[in-house]
Short mmCIF file of N, CA, C and O in Angstrom, two decimals:
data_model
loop_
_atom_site.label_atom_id
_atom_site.label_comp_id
_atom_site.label_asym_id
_atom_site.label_seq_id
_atom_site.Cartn_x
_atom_site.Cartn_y
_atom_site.Cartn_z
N UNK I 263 0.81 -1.19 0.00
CA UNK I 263 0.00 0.00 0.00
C UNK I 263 0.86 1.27 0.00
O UNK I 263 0.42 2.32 -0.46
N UNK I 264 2.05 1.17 0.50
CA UNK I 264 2.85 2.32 0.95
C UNK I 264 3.53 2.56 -0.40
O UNK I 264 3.62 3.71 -0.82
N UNK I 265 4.01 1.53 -1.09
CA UNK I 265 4.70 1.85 -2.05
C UNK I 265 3.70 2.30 -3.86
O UNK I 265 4.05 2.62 -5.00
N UNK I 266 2.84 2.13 -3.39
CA UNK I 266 1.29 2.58 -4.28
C UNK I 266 1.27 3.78 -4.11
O UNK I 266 1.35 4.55 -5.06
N UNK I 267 1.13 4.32 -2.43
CA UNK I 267 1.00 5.59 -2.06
C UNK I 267 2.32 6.92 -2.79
O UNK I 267 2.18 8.05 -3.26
N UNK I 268 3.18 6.26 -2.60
CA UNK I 268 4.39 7.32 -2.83
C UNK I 268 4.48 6.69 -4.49
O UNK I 268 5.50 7.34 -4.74
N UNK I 269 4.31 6.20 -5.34
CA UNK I 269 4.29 5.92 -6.35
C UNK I 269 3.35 7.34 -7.31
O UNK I 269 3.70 8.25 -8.06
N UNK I 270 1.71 6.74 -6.60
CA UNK I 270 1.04 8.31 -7.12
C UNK I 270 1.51 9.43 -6.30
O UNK I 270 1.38 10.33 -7.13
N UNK I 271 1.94 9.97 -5.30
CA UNK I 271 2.26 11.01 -5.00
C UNK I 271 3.59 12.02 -6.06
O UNK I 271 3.85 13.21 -6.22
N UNK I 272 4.12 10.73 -6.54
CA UNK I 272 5.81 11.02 -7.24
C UNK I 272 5.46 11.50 -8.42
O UNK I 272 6.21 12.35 -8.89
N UNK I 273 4.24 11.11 -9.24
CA UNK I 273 3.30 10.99 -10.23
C UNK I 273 2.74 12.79 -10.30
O UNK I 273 3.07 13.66 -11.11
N UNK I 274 2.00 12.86 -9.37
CA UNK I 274 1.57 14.12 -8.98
C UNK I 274 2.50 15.46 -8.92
O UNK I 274 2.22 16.60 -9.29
N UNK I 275 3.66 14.95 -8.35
CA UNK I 275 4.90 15.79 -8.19
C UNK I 275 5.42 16.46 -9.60
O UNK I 275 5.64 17.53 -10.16
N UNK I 276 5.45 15.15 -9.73
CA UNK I 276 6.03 15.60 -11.51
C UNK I 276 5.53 16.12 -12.00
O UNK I 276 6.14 17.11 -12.42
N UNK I 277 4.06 15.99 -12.41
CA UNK I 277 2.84 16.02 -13.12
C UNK I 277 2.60 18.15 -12.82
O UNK I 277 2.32 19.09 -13.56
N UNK I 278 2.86 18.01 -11.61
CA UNK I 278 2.88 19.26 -11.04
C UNK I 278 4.13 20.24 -11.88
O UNK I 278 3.81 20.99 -12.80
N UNK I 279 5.01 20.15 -11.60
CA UNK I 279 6.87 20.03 -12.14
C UNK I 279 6.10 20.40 -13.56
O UNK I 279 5.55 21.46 -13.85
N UNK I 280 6.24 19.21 -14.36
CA UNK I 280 5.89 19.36 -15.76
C UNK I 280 4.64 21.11 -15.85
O UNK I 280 5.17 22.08 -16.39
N UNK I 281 3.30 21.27 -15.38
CA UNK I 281 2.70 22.27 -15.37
C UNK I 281 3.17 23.15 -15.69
O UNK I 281 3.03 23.72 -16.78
N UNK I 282 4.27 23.64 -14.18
CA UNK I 282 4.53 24.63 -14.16
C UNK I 282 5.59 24.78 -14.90
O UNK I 282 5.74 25.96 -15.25
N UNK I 283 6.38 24.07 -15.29
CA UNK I 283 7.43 24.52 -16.91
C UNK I 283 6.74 24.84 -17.77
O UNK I 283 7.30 25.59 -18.57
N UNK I 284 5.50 24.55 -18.04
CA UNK I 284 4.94 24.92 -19.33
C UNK I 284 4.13 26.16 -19.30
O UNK I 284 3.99 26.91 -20.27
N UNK I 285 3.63 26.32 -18.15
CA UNK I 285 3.06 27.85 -17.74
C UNK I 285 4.08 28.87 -17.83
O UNK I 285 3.78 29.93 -18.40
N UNK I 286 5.38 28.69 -17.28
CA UNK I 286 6.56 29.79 -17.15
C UNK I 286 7.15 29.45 -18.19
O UNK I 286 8.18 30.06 -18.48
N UNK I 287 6.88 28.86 -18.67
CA UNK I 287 7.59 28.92 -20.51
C UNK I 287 8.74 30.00 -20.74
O UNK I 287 8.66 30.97 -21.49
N UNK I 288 9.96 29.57 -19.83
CA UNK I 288 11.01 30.82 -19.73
C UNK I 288 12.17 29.80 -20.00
O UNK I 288 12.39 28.99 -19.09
N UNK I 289 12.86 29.74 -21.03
CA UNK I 289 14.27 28.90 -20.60
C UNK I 289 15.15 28.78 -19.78
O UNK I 289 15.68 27.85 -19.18
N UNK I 290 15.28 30.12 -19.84
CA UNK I 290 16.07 30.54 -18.27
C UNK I 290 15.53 30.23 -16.57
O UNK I 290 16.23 30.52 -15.60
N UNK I 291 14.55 29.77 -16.50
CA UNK I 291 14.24 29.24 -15.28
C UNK I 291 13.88 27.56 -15.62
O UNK I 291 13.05 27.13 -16.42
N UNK I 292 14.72 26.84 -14.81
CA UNK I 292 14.63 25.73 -14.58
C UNK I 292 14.31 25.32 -13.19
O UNK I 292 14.82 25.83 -12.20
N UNK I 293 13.31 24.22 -13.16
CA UNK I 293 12.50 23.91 -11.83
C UNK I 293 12.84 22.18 -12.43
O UNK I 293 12.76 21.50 -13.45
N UNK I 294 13.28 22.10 -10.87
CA UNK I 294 13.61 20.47 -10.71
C UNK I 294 13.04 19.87 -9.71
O UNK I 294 12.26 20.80 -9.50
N UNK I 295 12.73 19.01 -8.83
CA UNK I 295 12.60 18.03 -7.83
C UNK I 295 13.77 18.30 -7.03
O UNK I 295 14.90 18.25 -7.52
N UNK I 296 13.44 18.72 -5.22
CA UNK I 296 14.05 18.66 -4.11
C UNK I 296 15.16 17.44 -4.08
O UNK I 296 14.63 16.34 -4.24
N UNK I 297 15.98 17.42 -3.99
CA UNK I 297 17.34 16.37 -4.27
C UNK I 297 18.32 16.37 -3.20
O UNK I 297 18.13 17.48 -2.71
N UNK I 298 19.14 15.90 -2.61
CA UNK I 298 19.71 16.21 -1.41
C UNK I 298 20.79 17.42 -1.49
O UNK I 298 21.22 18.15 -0.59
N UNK I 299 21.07 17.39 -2.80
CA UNK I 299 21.70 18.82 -3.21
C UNK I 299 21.27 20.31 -2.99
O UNK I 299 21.74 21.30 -2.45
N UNK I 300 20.10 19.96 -3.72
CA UNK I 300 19.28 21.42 -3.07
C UNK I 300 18.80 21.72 -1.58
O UNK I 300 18.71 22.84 -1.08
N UNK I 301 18.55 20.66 -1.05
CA UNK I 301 18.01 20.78 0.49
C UNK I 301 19.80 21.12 1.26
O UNK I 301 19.93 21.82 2.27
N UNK I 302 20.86 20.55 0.62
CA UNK I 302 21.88 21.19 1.40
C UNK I 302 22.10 22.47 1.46
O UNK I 302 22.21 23.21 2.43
N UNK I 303 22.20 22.77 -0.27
CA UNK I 303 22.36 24.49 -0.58
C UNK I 303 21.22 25.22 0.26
O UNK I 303 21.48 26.28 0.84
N UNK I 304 20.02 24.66 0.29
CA UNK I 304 18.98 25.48 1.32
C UNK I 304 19.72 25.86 2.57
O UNK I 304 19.89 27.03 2.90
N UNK I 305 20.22 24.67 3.34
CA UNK I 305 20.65 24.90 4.40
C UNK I 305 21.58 25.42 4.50
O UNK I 305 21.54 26.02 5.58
N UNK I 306 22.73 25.63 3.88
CA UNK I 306 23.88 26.75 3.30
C UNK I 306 23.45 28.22 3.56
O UNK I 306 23.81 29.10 4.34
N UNK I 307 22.59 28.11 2.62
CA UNK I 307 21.87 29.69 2.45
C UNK I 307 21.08 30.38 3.79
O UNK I 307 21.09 31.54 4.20
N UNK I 308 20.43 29.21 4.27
CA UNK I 308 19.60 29.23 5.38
C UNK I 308 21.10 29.99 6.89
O UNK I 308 20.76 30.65 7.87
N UNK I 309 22.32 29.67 6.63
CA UNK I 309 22.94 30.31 7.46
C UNK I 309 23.91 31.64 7.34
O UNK I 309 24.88 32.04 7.98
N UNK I 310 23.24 32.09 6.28
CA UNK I 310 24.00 33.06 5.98
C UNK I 310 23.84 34.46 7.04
O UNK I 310 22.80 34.57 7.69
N UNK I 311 24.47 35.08 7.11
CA UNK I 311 24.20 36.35 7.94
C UNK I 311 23.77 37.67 7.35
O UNK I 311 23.14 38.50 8.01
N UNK I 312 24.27 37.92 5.65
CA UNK I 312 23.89 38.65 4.95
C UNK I 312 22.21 38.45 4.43
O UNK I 312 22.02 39.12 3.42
N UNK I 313 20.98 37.71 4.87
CA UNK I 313 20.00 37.42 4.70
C UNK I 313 19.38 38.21 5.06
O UNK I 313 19.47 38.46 6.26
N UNK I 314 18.49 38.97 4.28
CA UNK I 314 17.10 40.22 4.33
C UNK I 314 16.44 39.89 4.99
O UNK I 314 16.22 40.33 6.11
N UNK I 315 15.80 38.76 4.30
CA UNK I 315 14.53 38.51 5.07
C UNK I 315 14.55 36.31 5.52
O UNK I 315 15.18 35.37 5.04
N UNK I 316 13.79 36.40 6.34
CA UNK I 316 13.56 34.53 6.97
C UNK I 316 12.29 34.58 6.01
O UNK I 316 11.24 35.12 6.36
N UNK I 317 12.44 34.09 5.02
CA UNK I 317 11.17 33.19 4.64
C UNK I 317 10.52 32.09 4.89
O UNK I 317 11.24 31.24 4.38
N UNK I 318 9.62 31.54 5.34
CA UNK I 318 9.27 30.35 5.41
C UNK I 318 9.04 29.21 3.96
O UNK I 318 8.69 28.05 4.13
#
């Protein structure tokens, strides 16, 4: 059941992903899937001291 569950969710993700590339129809912006790469650089960024503003 679990692996059904995250199967359509991954589905959805994409499905989502795919949308919005085609709505922002910009070459220059590329949108990917959360990867352990990006969640590091988040947290990189997340300690910076030069930061404006805390976004959630």
């Amino acid at each position: 059941m679990r692996d059904e569950l995250e199967q359509r969710y991954n589905k959805l993700r994409l499905d989502a992903l795919n949308s919005a590339t085609r709505v922002l129809d910009n070459p220059s912006i590329q949108l990917k899937l959360v990867d352990n790469a990006t969640y590091s650089a988040f947290q990189q960024w997340e300690k910076q001291p030069n930061r404006i503003k805390d976004w959630d």
